[in-house]
Amino acid sequence: MSITMDTTLASLVTNKRRVSALKSLGIVTVGDALTYYPFRVTEPVPLRAIREAAPGQQMAFAAVIRDMRVVPMNARRGYRLEATVDDADFARSRRVPGSTARLTFFSYRKSYVDWVSMRLRAGTSVVVSGMPSEYMGQLQFTHPEILTVAPGSAGAGAGLEGYARGAASGNGAFAGSTDPYASVQSAYPPAAAASSGTALKYDADTVQEALTRVCRPRPVYHASSRISSEHIHETILGLLWMMGARTSSTPDGQLAGAGSAGIVAPTTDTIAVQNGEENSGTTAESGAEALSQSIPDVLPESVRKAKNLMHRAEAFLAIHDPDSTTRFKEAIETLRYEEAFVSQTSLLKARSHAHKSAAHSCPLVTDSLRDQFIASLPFSLTAGQQQVIHDIAADLAHDWPMQRLLQGEVGSGKTVVALAAMLQAVDAGYQAVLVAPTQVLAEQHAETIGRMVEQLKPAIPVTLLTGGMKLAARRKALAAASSGEPGIIVATHAAFSKTFQAPHLALVVIDEQHRFGVEQRESLNAKTDDGTTPHLLVMTATPIPRTAAMTWFGDLDISWLTELPGGRKPIRTVVVNEADAATMGRMFAHIRARVDAGERAYIVCPRIDADDEGNEGGSGVSAAAGSARGRAAASGSSARTAAGGRATRAAADAIGIDDPYETFDENGETVARPPLHAVAEIADRLQKLPQFQGIRFATLTGRDKDDVKTQVMADFAGGETPILVSTTVIEVGVDVKQASCIVIFDADRYGLSQLHQLRGRVGRGGTNSWAFLISRAEPGSPAEQRLEVIHHSLDGAEIAQADLEFRGAGDVLGDAQSGGKSSLKLLRVVKDADMIADARTRAEQLLAADPELADEVQLAGAVLDFTRGNETFLTSS
């Protein structure tokens, strides 16, 4: 069976529970497994004889089992297994006297005790790795790692002296020219000769091999309650073995020879197919060749050599089976550069492709609708708005499609800029579509735009199209669009449906982010009868550092709106410890006073229901995530539960929090945290408080139907229900000018950019405004440090920079919310800016010589995969 990166684990791994556990981490294929990178690598374990042991310090040594006994624990259930080991021969090689130590194991399970007993029979040669302690005057190792060594002349002591000459990466210095284990087999009867006749399986053929395996650095993976880091590692090594790897990589770029530890062949209990098992004599060289055939390189050979990088197969091997921490870091850098090169090549190709397409030219005309609109505004445009409108006007006049990203703070006037662009397209005789992520926002846009253009001559038709419209209204809207009459269409996802046709579409404006990907944008391209590509304007309120934006959106021209219109007052941000009852009480009294003054207040909770099993104790699931994190990040979604697995789609829809800050213990397992607050729970509690007697509350969640959402927002804006308890469904685009207070529960579990976006829901009417961040973060914890950033800053760029530094680029830039997997797992957009710039330069040179990548088949495939996995170009989380 030929194994590739696309081969599913279900076809290879016989343990179906393990397959299911890996799937919960986003690991479905061999490629998923190999790109499930460890988050750290342990330091090499030093070799020490028993007499050199220091309590509390990790060590490894070789020894022989002297005796073993199993003792029932009378005071409590279970058994204690004790084995005495003698390291006389190993100690002699280190020129110290030999000694004995006790290995102790505890278990309630008799089956486990029997299994350990079978492995630790008297006379068995073992290699032990663990943390020594002292008990009743004797050195003891509790539950150490044990590797059993096969008996015989090629077994216990073979090659030990060679190992001493440096194979332990400086850990040991075995002296002497004779086999230090020459007397072992005569001193004790061979374990394999036990009277039971049980066929024993040994962990290693030689002491040298076993010592190498326990001493070398070991990768540690983000694990879960269903699968440990050790089992993840075991599975990945088994896959590498099946693909041809037999020994670990070495700095010369080849697989190591007989002097290094080999990758152990997986048992058939774990792996169903073992590639090459019929040829047990596979050499290191042929193993390297087989692995490189299964894992072809993506980077062009010229780039790899110029940057002195590893082959991709070699890098995977050095990451998952490193012989040193230095080697591990070199491999990570190789794959990080690969990500940079693939992403920049993809963006450059997209930009080049866009410039080759045809688009409707929309030049400005005398006494244009755009100029009429600007003149009718009751306020003056900021200098930034004027510049962006000018840039867009120049883009629209071209006969190739504009591709521009407009980034601006909440309230910076992006809608005015977008409307000016749409009027320019309408003035040229074409249609313009504004796509909004929610029905509430689409209705707000349609009402606002209709009011703004009602005085213009000639009249501009504004058509609203949403999925929640009644059939008759929907048909009328579809007919208006399909007529091709110049005008503005405001739509939700309905614009991507097959029934929507706009034959004279010249401009598409996408407001905020809601997983509008490549395929959806291409569906809009197909709406034109003449095969032209519409101009594209993407708007986002999520602040992105300039370096990150230039990196991620390399196929788009980027404009920034940094000035806020006059009259906006800064929002006062207060961090409140939830346990501080006095401060909480004063906060609620303040909100009541603002409500009595005719203002409104949002109360934001991350969950819908307190009893959702799928997210009980959840550690953060994006409302739009499919999840994760696999990273999480690990595989493109941040929707993980406290147990470390990914949440279901239902759970993801029920939780609005975007929390990439999972806490892991030293073994990579997620640490459980308190359950998140829920809308129903908080609404019920607040209505019972004396501060809110006589005040009507409303609730709003993503589960509510569109007509319910519209009515709830209308009642809230009108003051009938002046306090709205909701999930983060109000995060994007909701504009209620009377709202002056927002309370965000579990604020320590949100991303900074999301908090900044939520905070922007208040203060839009020029009144004083407040944002209260309710936290359960421990004093001095990273969560508290994050909240201090949002507490002291209203600068979106500064906040985004801090967000990147705290959690990496992935979630900030939208890949975890894209609904698909991200191809970026290692690249750090800000920290690796120089690497990205270098990759972009080399990618430009490559594409200049080979625009279609005809000579770089693997790179072309990686570019296609990257485009499919990162099709979101919009960035609000």
mmCIF file with all atom_site columns, N, CA and C in Angstrom, residues 794-853:
data_model
loop_
_atom_site.group_PDB
_atom_site.id
_atom_site.type_symbol
_atom_site.label_atom_id
_atom_site.label_alt_id
_atom_site.label_comp_id
_atom_site.label_asym_id
_atom_site.label_entity_id
_atom_site.label_seq_id
_atom_site.pdbx_PDB_ins_code
_atom_site.Cartn_x
_atom_site.Cartn_y
_atom_site.Cartn_z
_atom_site.occupancy
_atom_site.B_iso_or_equiv
_atom_site.pdbx_formal_charge
_atom_site.auth_seq_id
_atom_site.auth_comp_id
_atom_site.auth_asym_id
_atom_site.auth_atom_id
_atom_site.pdbx_PDB_model_num
ATOM 1   N N  . LEU A 1 794 ? -6.937  52.588 23.602  1.00 0.00 ? 794 LEU A N  1
ATOM 2   C CA . LEU A 1 794 ? -8.032  52.630 22.634  1.00 0.00 ? 794 LEU A CA 1
ATOM 3   C C  . LEU A 1 794 ? -7.500  52.551 21.207  1.00 0.00 ? 794 LEU A C  1
ATOM 4   N N  . ASP A 1 795 ? -6.193  52.346 21.078  1.00 0.00 ? 795 ASP A N  1
ATOM 5   C CA . ASP A 1 795 ? -5.523  52.294 19.778  1.00 0.00 ? 795 ASP A CA 1
ATOM 6   C C  . ASP A 1 795 ? -5.631  50.880 19.217  1.00 0.00 ? 795 ASP A C  1
ATOM 7   N N  . GLY A 1 796 ? -6.439  50.733 18.171  1.00 0.00 ? 796 GLY A N  1
ATOM 8   C CA . GLY A 1 796 ? -6.662  49.414 17.609  1.00 0.00 ? 796 GLY A CA 1
ATOM 9   C C  . GLY A 1 796 ? -5.399  48.739 17.133  1.00 0.00 ? 796 GLY A C  1
ATOM 10  N N  . ALA A 1 797 ? -4.480  49.504 16.520  1.00 0.00 ? 797 ALA A N  1
ATOM 11  C CA . ALA A 1 797 ? -3.235  48.922 16.024  1.00 0.00 ? 797 ALA A CA 1
ATOM 12  C C  . ALA A 1 797 ? -2.383  48.401 17.174  1.00 0.00 ? 797 ALA A C  1
ATOM 13  N N  . GLU A 1 798 ? -2.329  49.162 18.265  1.00 0.00 ? 798 GLU A N  1
ATOM 14  C CA . GLU A 1 798 ? -1.553  48.732 19.433  1.00 0.00 ? 798 GLU A CA 1
ATOM 15  C C  . GLU A 1 798 ? -2.156  47.457 20.041  1.00 0.00 ? 798 GLU A C  1
ATOM 16  N N  . ILE A 1 799 ? -3.484  47.418 20.097  1.00 0.00 ? 799 ILE A N  1
ATOM 17  C CA . ILE A 1 799 ? -4.168  46.253 20.645  1.00 0.00 ? 799 ILE A CA 1
ATOM 18  C C  . ILE A 1 799 ? -3.940  45.030 19.765  1.00 0.00 ? 799 ILE A C  1
ATOM 19  N N  . ALA A 1 800 ? -4.024  45.232 18.454  1.00 0.00 ? 800 ALA A N  1
ATOM 20  C CA . ALA A 1 800 ? -3.808  44.114 17.532  1.00 0.00 ? 800 ALA A CA 1
ATOM 21  C C  . ALA A 1 800 ? -2.387  43.584 17.624  1.00 0.00 ? 800 ALA A C  1
ATOM 22  N N  . GLN A 1 801 ? -1.433  44.498 17.796  1.00 0.00 ? 801 GLN A N  1
ATOM 23  C CA . GLN A 1 801 ? -0.037  44.078 17.950  1.00 0.00 ? 801 GLN A CA 1
ATOM 24  C C  . GLN A 1 801 ? 0.113   43.214 19.198  1.00 0.00 ? 801 GLN A C  1
ATOM 25  N N  . ALA A 1 802 ? -0.504  43.647 20.294  1.00 0.00 ? 802 ALA A N  1
ATOM 26  C CA . ALA A 1 802 ? -0.436  42.866 21.531  1.00 0.00 ? 802 ALA A CA 1
ATOM 27  C C  . ALA A 1 802 ? -1.128  41.522 21.356  1.00 0.00 ? 802 ALA A C  1
ATOM 28  N N  . ASP A 1 803 ? -2.242  41.520 20.635  1.00 0.00 ? 803 ASP A N  1
ATOM 29  C CA . ASP A 1 803 ? -2.967  40.274 20.397  1.00 0.00 ? 803 ASP A CA 1
ATOM 30  C C  . ASP A 1 803 ? -2.096  39.283 19.628  1.00 0.00 ? 803 ASP A C  1
ATOM 31  N N  . LEU A 1 804 ? -1.399  39.780 18.621  1.00 0.00 ? 804 LEU A N  1
ATOM 32  C CA . LEU A 1 804 ? -0.494  38.927 17.853  1.00 0.00 ? 804 LEU A CA 1
ATOM 33  C C  . LEU A 1 804 ? 0.598   38.344 18.741  1.00 0.00 ? 804 LEU A C  1
ATOM 34  N N  . GLU A 1 805 ? 1.140   39.182 19.616  1.00 0.00 ? 805 GLU A N  1
ATOM 35  C CA . GLU A 1 805 ? 2.232   38.717 20.473  1.00 0.00 ? 805 GLU A CA 1
ATOM 36  C C  . GLU A 1 805 ? 1.742   37.699 21.488  1.00 0.00 ? 805 GLU A C  1
ATOM 37  N N  . PHE A 1 806 ? 0.501   37.865 21.957  1.00 0.00 ? 806 PHE A N  1
ATOM 38  C CA . PHE A 1 806 ? -0.028  36.934 22.945  1.00 0.00 ? 806 PHE A CA 1
ATOM 39  C C  . PHE A 1 806 ? -0.402  35.584 22.325  1.00 0.00 ? 806 PHE A C  1
ATOM 40  N N  . ARG A 1 807 ? -0.970  35.603 21.127  1.00 0.00 ? 807 ARG A N  1
ATOM 41  C CA . ARG A 1 807 ? -1.518  34.345 20.616  1.00 0.00 ? 807 ARG A CA 1
ATOM 42  C C  . ARG A 1 807 ? -1.106  33.980 19.208  1.00 0.00 ? 807 ARG A C  1
ATOM 43  N N  . GLY A 1 808 ? -0.260  34.745 18.565  1.00 0.00 ? 808 GLY A N  1
ATOM 44  C CA . GLY A 1 808 ? 0.130   34.412 17.204  1.00 0.00 ? 808 GLY A CA 1
ATOM 45  C C  . GLY A 1 808 ? -0.855  34.992 16.206  1.00 0.00 ? 808 GLY A C  1
ATOM 46  N N  . ALA A 1 809 ? -0.534  34.827 14.929  1.00 0.00 ? 809 ALA A N  1
ATOM 47  C CA . ALA A 1 809 ? -1.292  35.521 13.888  1.00 0.00 ? 809 ALA A CA 1
ATOM 48  C C  . ALA A 1 809 ? -2.592  34.844 13.527  1.00 0.00 ? 809 ALA A C  1
ATOM 49  N N  . GLY A 1 810 ? -2.670  33.531 13.718  1.00 0.00 ? 810 GLY A N  1
ATOM 50  C CA . GLY A 1 810 ? -3.751  32.771 13.128  1.00 0.00 ? 810 GLY A CA 1
ATOM 51  C C  . GLY A 1 810 ? -5.131  33.318 13.379  1.00 0.00 ? 810 GLY A C  1
ATOM 52  N N  . ASP A 1 811 ? -5.527  33.376 14.668  1.00 0.00 ? 811 ASP A N  1
ATOM 53  C CA . ASP A 1 811 ? -6.881  33.774 14.961  1.00 0.00 ? 811 ASP A CA 1
ATOM 54  C C  . ASP A 1 811 ? -7.128  35.237 14.668  1.00 0.00 ? 811 ASP A C  1
ATOM 55  N N  . VAL A 1 812 ? -6.131  36.094 14.877  1.00 0.00 ? 812 VAL A N  1
ATOM 56  C CA . VAL A 1 812 ? -6.303  37.519 14.608  1.00 0.00 ? 812 VAL A CA 1
ATOM 57  C C  . VAL A 1 812 ? -6.616  37.740 13.137  1.00 0.00 ? 812 VAL A C  1
ATOM 58  N N  . LEU A 1 813 ? -5.960  36.981 12.284  1.00 0.00 ? 813 LEU A N  1
ATOM 59  C CA . LEU A 1 813 ? -6.097  37.233 10.850  1.00 0.00 ? 813 LEU A CA 1
ATOM 60  C C  . LEU A 1 813 ? -7.182  36.395 10.200  1.00 0.00 ? 813 LEU A C  1
ATOM 61  N N  . GLY A 1 814 ? -7.897  35.624 10.989  1.00 0.00 ? 814 GLY A N  1
ATOM 62  C CA . GLY A 1 814 ? -9.118  35.056 10.449  1.00 0.00 ? 814 GLY A CA 1
ATOM 63  C C  . GLY A 1 814 ? -9.074  33.601 10.056  1.00 0.00 ? 814 GLY A C  1
ATOM 64  N N  . ASP A 1 815 ? -7.920  32.921 10.084  1.00 0.00 ? 815 ASP A N  1
ATOM 65  C CA . ASP A 1 815 ? -7.910  31.557 9.576   1.00 0.00 ? 815 ASP A CA 1
ATOM 66  C C  . ASP A 1 815 ? -8.693  30.622 10.466  1.00 0.00 ? 815 ASP A C  1
ATOM 67  N N  . ALA A 1 816 ? -8.707  30.849 11.775  1.00 0.00 ? 816 ALA A N  1
ATOM 68  C CA . ALA A 1 816 ? -9.437  29.954 12.653  1.00 0.00 ? 816 ALA A CA 1
ATOM 69  C C  . ALA A 1 816 ? -10.945 30.166 12.537  1.00 0.00 ? 816 ALA A C  1
ATOM 70  N N  . GLN A 1 817 ? -11.353 31.293 11.983  1.00 0.00 ? 817 GLN A N  1
ATOM 71  C CA . GLN A 1 817 ? -12.776 31.536 11.820  1.00 0.00 ? 817 GLN A CA 1
ATOM 72  C C  . GLN A 1 817 ? -13.240 31.319 10.378  1.00 0.00 ? 817 GLN A C  1
ATOM 73  N N  . SER A 1 818 ? -12.387 30.808 9.545   1.00 0.00 ? 818 SER A N  1
ATOM 74  C CA . SER A 1 818 ? -12.732 30.728 8.130   1.00 0.00 ? 818 SER A CA 1
ATOM 75  C C  . SER A 1 818 ? -13.637 29.552 7.819   1.00 0.00 ? 818 SER A C  1
ATOM 76  N N  . GLY A 1 819 ? -13.796 28.643 8.773   1.00 0.00 ? 819 GLY A N  1
ATOM 77  C CA . GLY A 1 819 ? -14.603 27.466 8.512   1.00 0.00 ? 819 GLY A CA 1
ATOM 78  C C  . GLY A 1 819 ? -13.811 26.393 7.804   1.00 0.00 ? 819 GLY A C  1
ATOM 79  N N  . GLY A 1 820 ? -12.562 26.634 7.517   1.00 0.00 ? 820 GLY A N  1
ATOM 80  C CA . GLY A 1 820 ? -11.702 25.639 6.886   1.00 0.00 ? 820 GLY A CA 1
ATOM 81  C C  . GLY A 1 820 ? -10.389 25.579 7.607   1.00 0.00 ? 820 GLY A C  1
ATOM 82  N N  . LYS A 1 821 ? -9.496  24.738 7.143   1.00 0.00 ? 821 LYS A N  1
ATOM 83  C CA . LYS A 1 821 ? -8.208  24.607 7.815   1.00 0.00 ? 821 LYS A CA 1
ATOM 84  C C  . LYS A 1 821 ? -7.248  25.694 7.349   1.00 0.00 ? 821 LYS A C  1
ATOM 85  N N  . SER A 1 822 ? -6.398  26.089 8.250   1.00 0.00 ? 822 SER A N  1
ATOM 86  C CA . SER A 1 822 ? -5.385  27.061 7.888   1.00 0.00 ? 822 SER A CA 1
ATOM 87  C C  . SER A 1 822 ? -4.106  26.354 7.506   1.00 0.00 ? 822 SER A C  1
ATOM 88  N N  . SER A 1 823 ? -3.434  26.875 6.508   1.00 0.00 ? 823 SER A N  1
ATOM 89  C CA . SER A 1 823 ? -2.147  26.319 6.128   1.00 0.00 ? 823 SER A CA 1
ATOM 90  C C  . SER A 1 823 ? -1.014  26.913 6.949   1.00 0.00 ? 823 SER A C  1
ATOM 91  N N  . LEU A 1 824 ? -1.317  27.937 7.736   1.00 0.00 ? 824 LEU A N  1
ATOM 92  C CA . LEU A 1 824 ? -0.288  28.552 8.570   1.00 0.00 ? 824 LEU A CA 1
ATOM 93  C C  . LEU A 1 824 ? -0.360  27.984 9.976   1.00 0.00 ? 824 LEU A C  1
ATOM 94  N N  . LYS A 1 825 ? 0.691   27.284 10.377  1.00 0.00 ? 825 LYS A N  1
ATOM 95  C CA . LYS A 1 825 ? 0.724   26.718 11.718  1.00 0.00 ? 825 LYS A CA 1
ATOM 96  C C  . LYS A 1 825 ? 1.962   27.156 12.478  1.00 0.00 ? 825 LYS A C  1
ATOM 97  N N  . LEU A 1 826 ? 2.994   27.528 11.783  1.00 0.00 ? 826 LEU A N  1
ATOM 98  C CA . LEU A 1 826 ? 4.250   27.898 12.427  1.00 0.00 ? 826 LEU A CA 1
ATOM 99  C C  . LEU A 1 826 ? 4.618   29.360 12.213  1.00 0.00 ? 826 LEU A C  1
ATOM 100 N N  . LEU A 1 827 ? 4.172   29.943 11.115  1.00 0.00 ? 827 LEU A N  1
ATOM 101 C CA . LEU A 1 827 ? 4.610   31.285 10.752  1.00 0.00 ? 827 LEU A CA 1
ATOM 102 C C  . LEU A 1 827 ? 4.031   32.321 11.715  1.00 0.00 ? 827 LEU A C  1
ATOM 103 N N  . ARG A 1 828 ? 4.905   33.192 12.209  1.00 0.00 ? 828 ARG A N  1
ATOM 104 C CA . ARG A 1 828 ? 4.500   34.274 13.100  1.00 0.00 ? 828 ARG A CA 1
ATOM 105 C C  . ARG A 1 828 ? 4.585   35.570 12.295  1.00 0.00 ? 828 ARG A C  1
ATOM 106 N N  . VAL A 1 829 ? 3.430   36.114 11.991  1.00 0.00 ? 829 VAL A N  1
ATOM 107 C CA . VAL A 1 829 ? 3.360   37.162 10.976  1.00 0.00 ? 829 VAL A CA 1
ATOM 108 C C  . VAL A 1 829 ? 4.203   38.378 11.330  1.00 0.00 ? 829 VAL A C  1
ATOM 109 N N  . VAL A 1 830 ? 4.210   38.770 12.601  1.00 0.00 ? 830 VAL A N  1
ATOM 110 C CA . VAL A 1 830 ? 4.972   39.959 12.987  1.00 0.00 ? 830 VAL A CA 1
ATOM 111 C C  . VAL A 1 830 ? 6.431   39.606 13.242  1.00 0.00 ? 830 VAL A C  1
ATOM 112 N N  . LYS A 1 831 ? 6.674   38.587 14.054  1.00 0.00 ? 831 LYS A N  1
ATOM 113 C CA . LYS A 1 831 ? 8.049   38.244 14.419  1.00 0.00 ? 831 LYS A CA 1
ATOM 114 C C  . LYS A 1 831 ? 8.854   37.765 13.216  1.00 0.00 ? 831 LYS A C  1
ATOM 115 N N  . ASP A 1 832 ? 8.172   37.160 12.245  1.00 0.00 ? 832 ASP A N  1
ATOM 116 C CA . ASP A 1 832 ? 8.884   36.620 11.083  1.00 0.00 ? 832 ASP A CA 1
ATOM 117 C C  . ASP A 1 832 ? 8.788   37.558 9.881   1.00 0.00 ? 832 ASP A C  1
ATOM 118 N N  . ALA A 1 833 ? 8.643   38.847 10.134  1.00 0.00 ? 833 ALA A N  1
ATOM 119 C CA . ALA A 1 833 ? 8.471   39.802 9.037   1.00 0.00 ? 833 ALA A CA 1
ATOM 120 C C  . ALA A 1 833 ? 9.640   39.766 8.058   1.00 0.00 ? 833 ALA A C  1
ATOM 121 N N  . ASP A 1 834 ? 10.865  39.655 8.565   1.00 0.00 ? 834 ASP A N  1
ATOM 122 C CA . ASP A 1 834 ? 12.033  39.617 7.676   1.00 0.00 ? 834 ASP A CA 1
ATOM 123 C C  . ASP A 1 834 ? 12.030  38.348 6.835   1.00 0.00 ? 834 ASP A C  1
ATOM 124 N N  . MET A 1 835 ? 11.668  37.230 7.454   1.00 0.00 ? 835 MET A N  1
ATOM 125 C CA . MET A 1 835 ? 11.590  35.972 6.712   1.00 0.00 ? 835 MET A CA 1
ATOM 126 C C  . MET A 1 835 ? 10.539  36.060 5.615   1.00 0.00 ? 835 MET A C  1
ATOM 127 N N  . ILE A 1 836 ? 9.400   36.666 5.929   1.00 0.00 ? 836 ILE A N  1
ATOM 128 C CA . ILE A 1 836 ? 8.321   36.790 4.957   1.00 0.00 ? 836 ILE A CA 1
ATOM 129 C C  . ILE A 1 836 ? 8.744   37.686 3.799   1.00 0.00 ? 836 ILE A C  1
ATOM 130 N N  . ALA A 1 837 ? 9.450   38.765 4.112   1.00 0.00 ? 837 ALA A N  1
ATOM 131 C CA . ALA A 1 837 ? 9.925   39.668 3.053   1.00 0.00 ? 837 ALA A CA 1
ATOM 132 C C  . ALA A 1 837 ? 10.896  38.941 2.132   1.00 0.00 ? 837 ALA A C  1
ATOM 133 N N  . ASP A 1 838 ? 11.785  38.126 2.716   1.00 0.00 ? 838 ASP A N  1
ATOM 134 C CA . ASP A 1 838 ? 12.725  37.358 1.903   1.00 0.00 ? 838 ASP A CA 1
ATOM 135 C C  . ASP A 1 838 ? 11.979  36.362 1.025   1.00 0.00 ? 838 ASP A C  1
ATOM 136 N N  . ALA A 1 839 ? 10.989  35.692 1.611   1.00 0.00 ? 839 ALA A N  1
ATOM 137 C CA . ALA A 1 839 ? 10.215  34.704 0.845   1.00 0.00 ? 839 ALA A CA 1
ATOM 138 C C  . ALA A 1 839 ? 9.461   35.391 -0.293  1.00 0.00 ? 839 ALA A C  1
ATOM 139 N N  . ARG A 1 840 ? 8.940   36.573 -0.038  1.00 0.00 ? 840 ARG A N  1
ATOM 140 C CA . ARG A 1 840 ? 8.194   37.280 -1.084  1.00 0.00 ? 840 ARG A CA 1
ATOM 141 C C  . ARG A 1 840 ? 9.116   37.651 -2.245  1.00 0.00 ? 840 ARG A C  1
ATOM 142 N N  . THR A 1 841 ? 10.322  38.117 -1.925  1.00 0.00 ? 841 THR A N  1
ATOM 143 C CA . THR A 1 841 ? 11.276  38.481 -2.975  1.00 0.00 ? 841 THR A CA 1
ATOM 144 C C  . THR A 1 841 ? 11.622  37.269 -3.831  1.00 0.00 ? 841 THR A C  1
ATOM 145 N N  . ARG A 1 842 ? 11.908  36.134 -3.172  1.00 0.00 ? 842 ARG A N  1
ATOM 146 C CA . ARG A 1 842 ? 12.269  34.922 -3.926  1.00 0.00 ? 842 ARG A CA 1
ATOM 147 C C  . ARG A 1 842 ? 11.073  34.385 -4.699  1.00 0.00 ? 842 ARG A C  1
ATOM 148 N N  . ALA A 1 843 ? 9.864   34.517 -4.132  1.00 0.00 ? 843 ALA A N  1
ATOM 149 C CA . ALA A 1 843 ? 8.672   34.064 -4.851  1.00 0.00 ? 843 ALA A CA 1
ATOM 150 C C  . ALA A 1 843 ? 8.440   34.915 -6.093  1.00 0.00 ? 843 ALA A C  1
ATOM 151 N N  . GLU A 1 844 ? 8.676   36.217 -5.997  1.00 0.00 ? 844 GLU A N  1
ATOM 152 C CA . GLU A 1 844 ? 8.540   37.095 -7.165  1.00 0.00 ? 844 GLU A CA 1
ATOM 153 C C  . GLU A 1 844 ? 9.505   36.681 -8.273  1.00 0.00 ? 844 GLU A C  1
ATOM 154 N N  . GLN A 1 845 ? 10.745  36.363 -7.891  1.00 0.00 ? 845 GLN A N  1
ATOM 155 C CA . GLN A 1 845 ? 11.737  35.937 -8.878  1.00 0.00 ? 845 GLN A CA 1
ATOM 156 C C  . GLN A 1 845 ? 11.321  34.626 -9.535  1.00 0.00 ? 845 GLN A C  1
ATOM 157 N N  . LEU A 1 846 ? 10.806  33.700 -8.742  1.00 0.00 ? 846 LEU A N  1
ATOM 158 C CA . LEU A 1 846 ? 10.380  32.413 -9.285  1.00 0.00 ? 846 LEU A CA 1
ATOM 159 C C  . LEU A 1 846 ? 9.215   32.588 -10.250 1.00 0.00 ? 846 LEU A C  1
ATOM 160 N N  . LEU A 1 847 ? 8.223   33.398 -9.851  1.00 0.00 ? 847 LEU A N  1
ATOM 161 C CA . LEU A 1 847 ? 7.045   33.579 -10.702 1.00 0.00 ? 847 LEU A CA 1
ATOM 162 C C  . LEU A 1 847 ? 7.376   34.366 -11.961 1.00 0.00 ? 847 LEU A C  1
ATOM 163 N N  . ALA A 1 848 ? 8.383   35.229 -11.897 1.00 0.00 ? 848 ALA A N  1
ATOM 164 C CA . ALA A 1 848 ? 8.797   35.956 -13.098 1.00 0.00 ? 848 ALA A CA 1
ATOM 165 C C  . ALA A 1 848 ? 9.353   34.997 -14.134 1.00 0.00 ? 848 ALA A C  1
ATOM 166 N N  . ALA A 1 849 ? 10.059  33.963 -13.682 1.00 0.00 ? 849 ALA A N  1
ATOM 167 C CA . ALA A 1 849 ? 10.645  32.983 -14.594 1.00 0.00 ? 849 ALA A CA 1
ATOM 168 C C  . ALA A 1 849 ? 9.663   31.878 -14.969 1.00 0.00 ? 849 ALA A C  1
ATOM 169 N N  . ASP A 1 850 ? 8.725   31.559 -14.049 1.00 0.00 ? 850 ASP A N  1
ATOM 170 C CA . ASP A 1 850 ? 7.798   30.448 -14.268 1.00 0.00 ? 850 ASP A CA 1
ATOM 171 C C  . ASP A 1 850 ? 6.434   30.826 -13.689 1.00 0.00 ? 850 ASP A C  1
ATOM 172 N N  . PRO A 1 851 ? 5.672   31.665 -14.394 1.00 0.00 ? 851 PRO A N  1
ATOM 173 C CA . PRO A 1 851 ? 4.413   32.202 -13.838 1.00 0.00 ? 851 PRO A CA 1
ATOM 174 C C  . PRO A 1 851 ? 3.404   31.138 -13.445 1.00 0.00 ? 851 PRO A C  1
ATOM 175 N N  . GLU A 1 852 ? 3.370   30.023 -14.148 1.00 0.00 ? 852 GLU A N  1
ATOM 176 C CA . GLU A 1 852 ? 2.380   28.988 -13.867 1.00 0.00 ? 852 GLU A CA 1
ATOM 177 C C  . GLU A 1 852 ? 2.943   27.857 -13.005 1.00 0.00 ? 852 GLU A C  1
ATOM 178 N N  . LEU A 1 853 ? 4.186   28.010 -12.561 1.00 0.00 ? 853 LEU A N  1
ATOM 179 C CA . LEU A 1 853 ? 4.852   26.993 -11.720 1.00 0.00 ? 853 LEU A CA 1
ATOM 180 C C  . LEU A 1 853 ? 4.856   25.619 -12.409 1.00 0.00 ? 853 LEU A C  1
#
